[in-house]
C-alpha angles and dihedrals in degrees: 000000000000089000100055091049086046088042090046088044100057095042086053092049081056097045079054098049097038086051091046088048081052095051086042098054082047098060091036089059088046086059099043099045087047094051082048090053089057095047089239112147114183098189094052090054094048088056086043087055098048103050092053 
């Protein structure tokens, strides 16, 4: 019996961090798609930057 709470426990605590990962992708998305909008590239202006 202890093995199947500890068992239920831990695939729960997945189901959590895989839901947290989703919600995290999400908001990284959200980031990304809004830098794009503004026409704002990170990584263009670090090579820039580094060439000079």
């Amino acid at each position: 019996m202890a093995a199947d709470t500890s068992e239920e426990e831990l695939l729960r605590s997945i189901e959590e961090v895989e839901a947290r990962i989703q919600k995290f992708r999400k908001k990284v998305r959200a980031v990304l798609a809004s830098a794009q909008a503004e026409g704002h590239n990170p990584a263009a202006e670090n090579r820039s930057q580094t060439k000079g």
